[in-house]
Short mmCIF file of C-alpha atoms in Angstrom, two decimals:
data_model
loop_
_atom_site.label_atom_id
_atom_site.label_comp_id
_atom_site.label_asym_id
_atom_site.label_seq_id
_atom_site.Cartn_x
_atom_site.Cartn_y
_atom_site.Cartn_z
CA UNK A 230 9.23 -3.06 0.61
CA UNK A 231 7.31 -1.91 -2.46
CA UNK A 232 5.62 -4.49 -4.65
CA UNK A 233 6.20 -4.40 -8.43
CA UNK A 234 3.42 -2.32 -10.04
CA UNK A 235 2.37 -5.14 -12.37
CA UNK A 236 2.05 -7.59 -9.46
CA UNK A 237 0.01 -5.05 -7.48
CA UNK A 238 -2.30 -4.60 -10.46
CA UNK A 239 -2.84 -8.38 -10.76
CA UNK A 240 -3.65 -8.70 -7.04
CA UNK A 241 -6.02 -5.72 -7.20
CA UNK A 242 -7.89 -7.05 -10.23
CA UNK A 243 -8.10 -10.62 -8.86
CA UNK A 244 -9.63 -9.76 -5.47
CA UNK A 245 -12.81 -11.77 -6.11
CA UNK A 246 -10.87 -14.78 -7.38
CA UNK A 247 -8.50 -14.61 -4.41
CA UNK A 248 -11.48 -14.49 -2.07
CA UNK A 249 -12.82 -17.71 -3.57
CA UNK A 250 -9.44 -19.45 -3.47
CA UNK A 251 -8.37 -18.41 0.01
CA UNK A 252 -11.88 -18.61 1.43
CA UNK A 253 -11.37 -15.55 3.62
CA UNK A 254 -10.26 -17.77 6.54
CA UNK A 255 -6.50 -17.69 6.98
CA UNK A 256 -4.69 -19.82 9.51
CA UNK A 257 -6.99 -22.87 9.36
CA UNK A 258 -5.97 -26.16 10.88
CA UNK A 259 -4.67 -29.10 8.89
CA UNK A 260 -7.94 -31.04 9.23
CA UNK A 261 -10.02 -28.22 7.81
CA UNK A 262 -7.53 -27.91 4.92
CA UNK A 263 -8.03 -31.58 4.08
CA UNK A 264 -11.80 -31.07 4.06
CA UNK A 265 -11.48 -28.29 1.52
CA UNK A 266 -9.23 -30.20 -0.90
CA UNK A 267 -12.24 -31.67 -2.71
CA UNK A 268 -13.75 -28.24 -3.36
CA UNK A 269 -10.40 -26.82 -4.43
CA UNK A 270 -9.93 -29.55 -7.05
CA UNK A 271 -12.71 -27.96 -9.08
CA UNK A 272 -10.91 -24.61 -9.12
CA UNK A 273 -7.50 -25.95 -10.16
CA UNK A 274 -7.81 -24.31 -13.56
CA UNK A 275 -8.56 -20.90 -12.00
CA UNK A 276 -5.63 -21.27 -9.62
CA UNK A 277 -3.36 -22.19 -12.53
CA UNK A 278 -4.52 -19.12 -14.49
CA UNK A 279 -3.92 -16.81 -11.52
CA UNK A 280 -0.48 -18.31 -10.83
CA UNK A 281 0.46 -17.85 -14.48
CA UNK A 282 -0.69 -14.21 -14.35
CA UNK A 283 1.48 -13.57 -11.30
CA UNK A 284 4.57 -15.12 -12.91
CA UNK A 285 3.95 -13.27 -16.18
CA UNK A 286 3.60 -10.00 -14.24
CA UNK A 287 7.05 -10.52 -12.71
CA UNK A 288 8.57 -11.35 -16.09
CA UNK A 289 7.08 -8.27 -17.74
CA UNK A 290 8.26 -6.10 -14.84
CA UNK A 291 11.89 -7.22 -14.71
CA UNK A 292 12.80 -8.89 -18.02
CA UNK A 293 11.12 -6.44 -20.39
CA UNK A 294 12.38 -3.36 -18.58
CA UNK A 295 16.01 -4.55 -18.23
CA UNK A 296 16.92 -5.95 -21.60
CA UNK A 297 20.51 -4.67 -21.29
CA UNK A 298 21.22 -6.34 -17.95
CA UNK A 299 19.50 -9.72 -18.18
CA UNK A 300 21.51 -11.28 -15.34
CA UNK A 301 20.31 -8.65 -12.88
CA UNK A 302 16.74 -9.04 -14.16
CA UNK A 303 16.87 -12.83 -13.68
CA UNK A 304 18.26 -12.36 -10.19
CA UNK A 305 15.45 -9.97 -9.24
CA UNK A 306 12.86 -12.30 -10.72
CA UNK A 307 14.26 -15.27 -8.79
CA UNK A 308 14.27 -13.27 -5.56
CA UNK A 309 10.60 -12.33 -5.96
CA UNK A 310 9.60 -15.88 -6.92
CA UNK A 311 11.29 -17.08 -3.71
CA UNK A 312 9.42 -14.41 -1.73
CA UNK A 313 6.09 -15.34 -3.32
CA UNK A 314 6.57 -18.84 -1.96
CA UNK A 315 6.36 -17.39 1.57
CA UNK A 316 3.07 -15.44 1.41
CA UNK A 317 1.50 -15.61 4.86
CA UNK A 318 -1.49 -13.31 4.27
CA UNK A 319 -2.92 -10.64 2.01
CA UNK A 320 -4.41 -7.43 3.30
CA UNK A 321 -6.58 -5.58 3.95
CA UNK A 322 -9.67 -7.80 4.24
CA UNK A 323 -7.37 -10.78 3.48
CA UNK A 324 -7.57 -10.24 -0.31
CA UNK A 325 -6.04 -6.76 -0.73
CA UNK A 326 -2.97 -5.74 -2.79
CA UNK A 327 -0.58 -5.95 0.21
CA UNK A 328 1.44 -9.00 1.23
CA UNK A 329 2.73 -10.31 4.56
CA UNK A 330 5.71 -12.64 4.12
CA UNK A 331 6.77 -15.31 6.59
CA UNK A 332 10.25 -14.66 8.03
CA UNK A 333 13.16 -16.85 7.04
CA UNK A 334 13.69 -19.86 9.28
CA UNK A 335 16.34 -19.25 11.94
CA UNK A 336 17.69 -21.50 14.63
CA UNK A 337 17.07 -20.72 18.29
CA UNK A 338 19.21 -17.86 19.54
CA UNK A 339 21.70 -18.14 22.38
CA UNK A 340 19.38 -16.30 24.78
CA UNK A 341 16.54 -18.73 24.09
CA UNK A 342 14.30 -16.38 22.08
CA UNK A 343 12.35 -17.93 19.23
CA UNK A 344 10.83 -16.45 16.11
CA UNK A 345 7.13 -16.55 15.26
CA UNK A 346 7.31 -18.30 11.90
CA UNK A 347 3.77 -18.52 10.63
CA UNK A 348 2.87 -20.64 7.63
CA UNK A 349 2.85 -19.77 3.91
CA UNK A 350 -0.87 -20.50 3.74
CA UNK A 351 -1.66 -18.28 0.73
CA UNK A 352 1.33 -19.57 -1.25
CA UNK A 353 0.18 -23.15 -0.68
CA UNK A 354 -3.35 -22.35 -1.85
CA UNK A 355 -2.05 -20.58 -4.96
CA UNK A 356 0.43 -23.34 -5.77
CA UNK A 357 3.45 -21.05 -5.38
CA UNK A 358 4.98 -23.27 -2.65
CA UNK A 359 5.07 -26.98 -1.88
CA UNK A 360 3.97 -28.67 1.33
CA UNK A 361 7.38 -30.22 1.98
CA UNK A 362 9.19 -27.00 2.95
CA UNK A 363 6.44 -25.89 5.33
CA UNK A 364 6.21 -29.31 7.01
CA UNK A 365 10.00 -29.52 7.45
CA UNK A 366 10.09 -26.20 9.27
CA UNK A 367 7.23 -27.28 11.53
CA UNK A 368 8.93 -30.57 12.45
CA UNK A 369 12.31 -28.92 13.17
CA UNK A 370 10.72 -26.19 15.23
CA UNK A 371 8.60 -28.50 17.34
CA UNK A 372 11.48 -30.86 18.03
CA UNK A 373 14.14 -28.29 18.96
CA UNK A 374 12.18 -25.77 21.03
CA UNK A 375 10.53 -26.25 24.35
CA UNK A 376 6.89 -27.16 23.93
CA UNK A 377 5.31 -24.37 26.09
CA UNK A 378 7.24 -21.63 24.32
CA UNK A 379 6.46 -23.09 20.91
CA UNK A 380 2.76 -23.33 21.80
CA UNK A 381 2.73 -19.68 22.86
CA UNK A 382 4.39 -18.63 19.61
CA UNK A 383 1.86 -20.62 17.61
CA UNK A 384 -1.05 -19.04 19.49
CA UNK A 385 0.24 -15.54 18.72
CA UNK A 386 0.41 -16.06 14.95
CA UNK A 387 -3.20 -14.97 14.46
CA UNK A 388 -2.57 -11.80 16.52
CA UNK A 389 0.42 -10.90 14.37
CA UNK A 390 -1.67 -11.41 11.25
CA UNK A 391 -4.48 -9.28 12.68
CA UNK A 392 -2.01 -6.47 13.36
CA UNK A 393 -0.95 -6.60 9.72
CA UNK A 394 -4.59 -6.44 8.62
CA UNK A 395 -5.21 -3.39 10.83
CA UNK A 396 -2.09 -1.62 9.53
CA UNK A 397 -2.97 -2.16 5.85
CA UNK A 398 -6.59 -1.11 6.41
CA UNK A 399 -5.56 2.24 7.94
CA UNK A 400 -2.29 3.69 6.71
CA UNK A 401 -0.16 6.29 8.52
CA UNK A 402 -0.88 9.21 6.17
CA UNK A 403 -4.65 9.63 6.52
CA UNK A 404 -6.01 6.28 7.80
CA UNK A 405 -6.77 5.05 4.29
CA UNK A 406 -6.01 1.50 3.02
CA UNK A 407 -2.47 0.85 1.83
CA UNK A 408 -1.71 -0.19 -1.73
CA UNK A 409 1.15 -2.20 -3.23
CA UNK A 410 3.30 -2.86 -0.13
CA UNK A 411 4.97 -5.97 1.29
CA UNK A 412 5.88 -6.52 4.95
CA UNK A 413 8.25 -8.93 6.66
CA UNK A 414 7.64 -8.98 10.41
CA UNK A 415 10.12 -10.76 12.68
CA UNK A 416 8.56 -11.16 16.13
CA UNK A 417 10.61 -12.88 18.83
CA UNK A 418 9.43 -14.44 22.10
CA UNK A 419 11.75 -14.86 25.06
CA UNK A 420 11.30 -17.72 27.58
CA UNK A 421 9.91 -17.07 31.05
CA UNK A 422 12.51 -15.86 33.55
CA UNK A 423 10.28 -15.90 36.64
CA UNK A 424 11.69 -17.92 39.54
CA UNK A 425 9.78 -19.50 42.39
CA UNK A 426 10.85 -16.94 44.99
CA UNK A 427 9.92 -13.85 42.94
CA UNK A 428 7.44 -11.29 44.11
CA UNK A 429 3.72 -11.73 43.63
CA UNK A 430 3.16 -8.97 40.96
CA UNK A 431 5.74 -10.55 38.68
CA UNK A 432 4.08 -13.92 39.10
CA UNK A 433 0.71 -12.46 38.18
CA UNK A 434 2.10 -10.73 35.09
CA UNK A 435 3.75 -13.93 33.87
CA UNK A 436 0.63 -15.91 34.70
CA UNK A 437 -1.44 -14.06 32.12
CA UNK A 438 1.40 -13.75 29.60
CA UNK A 439 1.11 -11.59 26.50
CA UNK A 440 -2.29 -10.26 25.54
CA UNK A 441 -3.38 -10.52 21.93
CA UNK A 442 -4.19 -6.81 21.85
CA UNK A 443 -0.61 -5.96 22.77
CA UNK A 444 0.74 -8.01 19.85
CA UNK A 445 -1.76 -6.52 17.39
CA UNK A 446 -0.95 -2.95 18.45
CA UNK A 447 2.81 -3.55 18.35
CA UNK A 448 2.69 -5.08 14.85
CA UNK A 449 0.35 -2.36 13.58
CA UNK A 450 2.58 0.47 14.83
CA UNK A 451 5.71 -1.29 13.53
CA UNK A 452 4.23 -1.61 10.02
CA UNK A 453 3.05 2.00 9.98
CA UNK A 454 6.42 3.24 11.23
CA UNK A 455 8.21 1.22 8.55
CA UNK A 456 6.04 2.81 5.86
CA UNK A 457 6.86 6.32 7.09
CA UNK A 458 10.59 5.54 6.92
CA UNK A 459 10.39 4.55 3.24
CA UNK A 460 8.99 7.91 1.98
CA UNK A 461 5.37 6.93 1.25
CA UNK A 462 3.35 8.41 -1.58
CA UNK A 463 -0.34 9.16 -1.80
CA UNK A 464 -2.35 7.08 -4.31
CA UNK A 465 -5.49 8.65 -5.75
CA UNK A 466 -8.23 7.34 -8.02
CA UNK A 467 -8.36 8.68 -11.58
CA UNK A 468 -11.29 9.23 -13.94
CA UNK A 469 -10.98 8.77 -17.67
CA UNK A 470 -12.65 11.86 -19.13
CA UNK A 471 -13.89 12.24 -22.69
CA UNK A 472 -14.89 15.79 -23.65
CA UNK A 473 -16.63 17.11 -26.76
CA UNK A 474 -16.37 20.84 -27.36
CA UNK A 475 -16.58 23.31 -30.28
CA UNK A 476 -13.43 24.93 -31.60
CA UNK A 477 -14.12 28.36 -30.09
CA UNK A 478 -14.36 26.93 -26.56
CA UNK A 479 -11.11 24.94 -26.55
CA UNK A 480 -9.32 27.62 -24.50
CA UNK A 481 -11.85 27.80 -21.62
CA UNK A 482 -12.08 24.00 -21.59
CA UNK A 483 -8.30 23.62 -21.19
CA UNK A 484 -8.37 26.26 -18.43
CA UNK A 485 -10.92 24.18 -16.51
CA UNK A 486 -8.81 21.03 -16.98
CA UNK A 487 -5.69 22.82 -15.74
CA UNK A 488 -7.45 23.98 -12.56
CA UNK A 489 -8.55 20.38 -11.92
CA UNK A 490 -5.01 18.92 -12.24
CA UNK A 491 -6.08 16.96 -15.32
CA UNK A 492 -3.61 15.28 -17.67
CA UNK A 493 -4.56 15.53 -21.36
CA UNK A 494 -3.92 12.35 -23.35
CA UNK A 495 -4.92 13.26 -26.89
CA UNK A 496 -6.99 15.70 -28.92
CA UNK A 497 -8.59 15.01 -32.28
CA UNK A 498 -11.21 16.64 -34.47
CA UNK A 499 -14.36 14.76 -35.42
CA UNK A 500 -14.71 14.45 -39.17
CA UNK A 501 -17.68 16.26 -40.63
CA UNK A 502 -18.35 18.36 -37.52
CA UNK A 503 -16.77 21.41 -35.81
CA UNK A 504 -16.35 19.46 -32.54
CA UNK A 505 -13.11 18.42 -30.90
CA UNK A 506 -12.78 15.24 -28.82
CA UNK A 507 -10.31 15.45 -25.94
CA UNK A 508 -9.26 12.51 -23.74
CA UNK A 509 -7.82 13.24 -20.29
CA UNK A 510 -7.29 11.80 -16.82
CA UNK A 511 -8.99 13.75 -14.00
CA UNK A 512 -8.42 12.95 -10.27
CA UNK A 513 -11.59 11.85 -8.51
CA UNK A 514 -10.90 14.30 -5.66
CA UNK A 515 -10.97 17.18 -8.18
CA UNK A 516 -14.07 16.02 -10.07
CA UNK A 517 -16.70 17.44 -7.71
CA UNK A 518 -18.50 20.23 -9.56
CA UNK A 519 -16.44 19.58 -12.69
CA UNK A 520 -19.42 19.32 -15.06
CA UNK A 521 -21.07 22.49 -13.71
CA UNK A 522 -17.86 24.50 -14.03
CA UNK A 523 -17.26 23.18 -17.53
CA UNK A 524 -20.76 24.17 -18.67
CA UNK A 525 -20.44 27.58 -17.02
CA UNK A 526 -17.14 28.45 -18.74
CA UNK A 527 -18.17 27.08 -22.14
CA UNK A 528 -21.78 28.39 -22.08
CA UNK A 529 -23.12 24.84 -22.05
CA UNK A 530 -21.42 23.89 -25.34
CA UNK A 531 -19.09 21.24 -23.85
CA UNK A 532 -20.02 17.85 -22.44
CA UNK A 533 -17.93 15.44 -20.39
CA UNK A 534 -18.08 11.70 -19.74
CA UNK A 535 -16.30 10.39 -16.63
CA UNK A 536 -15.44 6.70 -16.11
CA UNK A 537 -13.33 5.32 -13.25
CA UNK A 538 -10.03 4.26 -14.83
CA UNK A 539 -7.24 3.35 -12.42
CA UNK A 540 -5.25 4.27 -9.31
CA UNK A 541 -2.21 6.48 -9.71
CA UNK A 542 0.51 7.45 -7.24
CA UNK A 543 1.25 11.14 -6.74
CA UNK A 544 5.01 11.63 -7.30
CA UNK A 545 5.08 14.52 -4.83
CA UNK A 546 6.51 13.86 -1.37
CA UNK A 547 3.97 15.01 1.26
CA UNK A 548 6.78 15.65 3.78
CA UNK A 549 9.14 17.49 1.42
CA UNK A 550 10.94 20.53 2.87
CA UNK A 551 13.81 22.23 0.96
CA UNK A 552 17.01 21.73 2.97
CA UNK A 553 20.05 21.63 0.71
CA UNK A 554 21.35 24.64 -1.21
CA UNK A 555 20.29 23.12 -4.54
CA UNK A 556 16.74 22.45 -3.31
CA UNK A 557 16.42 25.95 -1.83
CA UNK A 558 17.68 27.46 -5.07
CA UNK A 559 15.21 25.42 -7.13
CA UNK A 560 12.10 25.38 -4.92
CA UNK A 561 12.66 28.45 -2.76
CA UNK A 562 12.52 28.85 0.99
CA UNK A 563 9.84 29.91 3.45
CA UNK A 564 6.75 31.50 1.92
CA UNK A 565 8.10 31.20 -1.64
CA UNK A 566 7.77 27.37 -1.64
CA UNK A 567 4.95 26.19 -3.89
CA UNK A 568 1.96 24.55 -2.12
CA UNK A 569 2.33 20.80 -1.63
CA UNK A 570 -0.60 19.10 -3.39
CA UNK A 571 -0.15 15.75 -1.60
CA UNK A 572 0.01 17.45 1.80
CA UNK A 573 -3.11 19.47 1.01
CA UNK A 574 -5.05 16.30 0.12
CA UNK A 575 -3.84 14.51 3.27
CA UNK A 576 -4.85 17.42 5.51
CA UNK A 577 -8.29 17.59 3.88
CA UNK A 578 -8.92 13.89 4.53
CA UNK A 579 -7.63 14.12 8.11
CA UNK A 580 -9.92 17.07 8.87
CA UNK A 581 -12.89 15.21 7.44
CA UNK A 582 -12.13 12.20 9.65
CA UNK A 583 -11.43 14.25 12.77
CA UNK A 584 -7.74 13.30 12.90
CA UNK A 585 -5.07 15.73 14.15
CA UNK A 586 -3.58 18.00 11.49
CA UNK A 587 -0.11 19.51 11.87
CA UNK A 588 -0.72 23.09 10.85
CA UNK A 589 0.46 26.42 12.18
CA UNK A 590 -1.84 29.41 12.54
CA UNK A 591 0.95 31.67 11.25
CA UNK A 592 3.26 29.75 8.94
CA UNK A 593 5.62 32.35 7.48
CA UNK A 594 5.60 35.34 9.82
CA UNK A 595 7.77 38.39 9.22
CA UNK A 596 8.55 41.13 11.68
CA UNK A 597 6.51 44.26 11.14
CA UNK A 598 8.59 47.33 10.45
CA UNK A 599 7.14 50.76 11.17
CA UNK A 600 8.19 53.26 8.52
CA UNK A 601 7.04 56.40 10.29
CA UNK A 602 8.11 56.77 13.90
CA UNK A 603 5.53 58.63 15.90
CA UNK A 604 6.35 59.93 19.37
#
């Protein structure tokens, strides 16, 4: 699922603080947690500030945007507060703007399979969950399930978390880190069905059990496949650009901005001078050679200042193909379809990384017709 934009922004801006709070070591034992309680007591104020920022981000996302339907906004806010009490890990690098939630507790199925539960470690460190709920689940699980199967599930929790870290560090579009996504992985383990009189190969396979690499690969591919099913969008970095140019060079300057996919914010004239000041957002991928082109088209009269501003999602679907009659009528069909900017950026990154690119040598071929027939 997609995280609220305000919550993603808070997690992205608080990466250093989250690194100090979490310690970069998820899945520690209970004894090590007790040893760190003394050091965490000094950072209670920082944890309280971060928790308040997270709650305020949810309120501003749901309550301010849905003033007409307050009941629905309160319901959405309560759902996300309940989910934030089950944060298992953050990714990538354990402090990124992506969240792995622990699955809801379920009783043992009829066929004996059990669910890898995990622990809401991050929620406990941030004060978004209490210790009672996590301890109750642990006691119920250990008492009702067979001990070998429960021990195997507990040993595979770190592998499942590592698979989530790998998936968020290399997304399915162009192996770049993901941004603003939440995952809920339900991994089940079935009990051993090997009998005493079975053949030797089966005994050897059950002797070694599941390898950690198998779990990591399965979780990674499952997360990447889930992202592709939810129509992902490319997120690109944006520069804040401030330009100063004389009046006679406003036209060439706007032409350069249009070729660079820039978005103009405002334009104002400086008092007491013939210069105009223009503020715009320019994608970082389009900024290479921007200053040289601007000076060339304005004869060196314009100057630009670029500062990294924010991350912005491209609204264009990289896998969009006109199919319905309305889409074909609006966007065209075949060679008349406009070039897909998101797809072009993805293909450029994949070529640079040596990844396979789905491209045809001849995309829109038409049959050649000979006008003059020569015998």
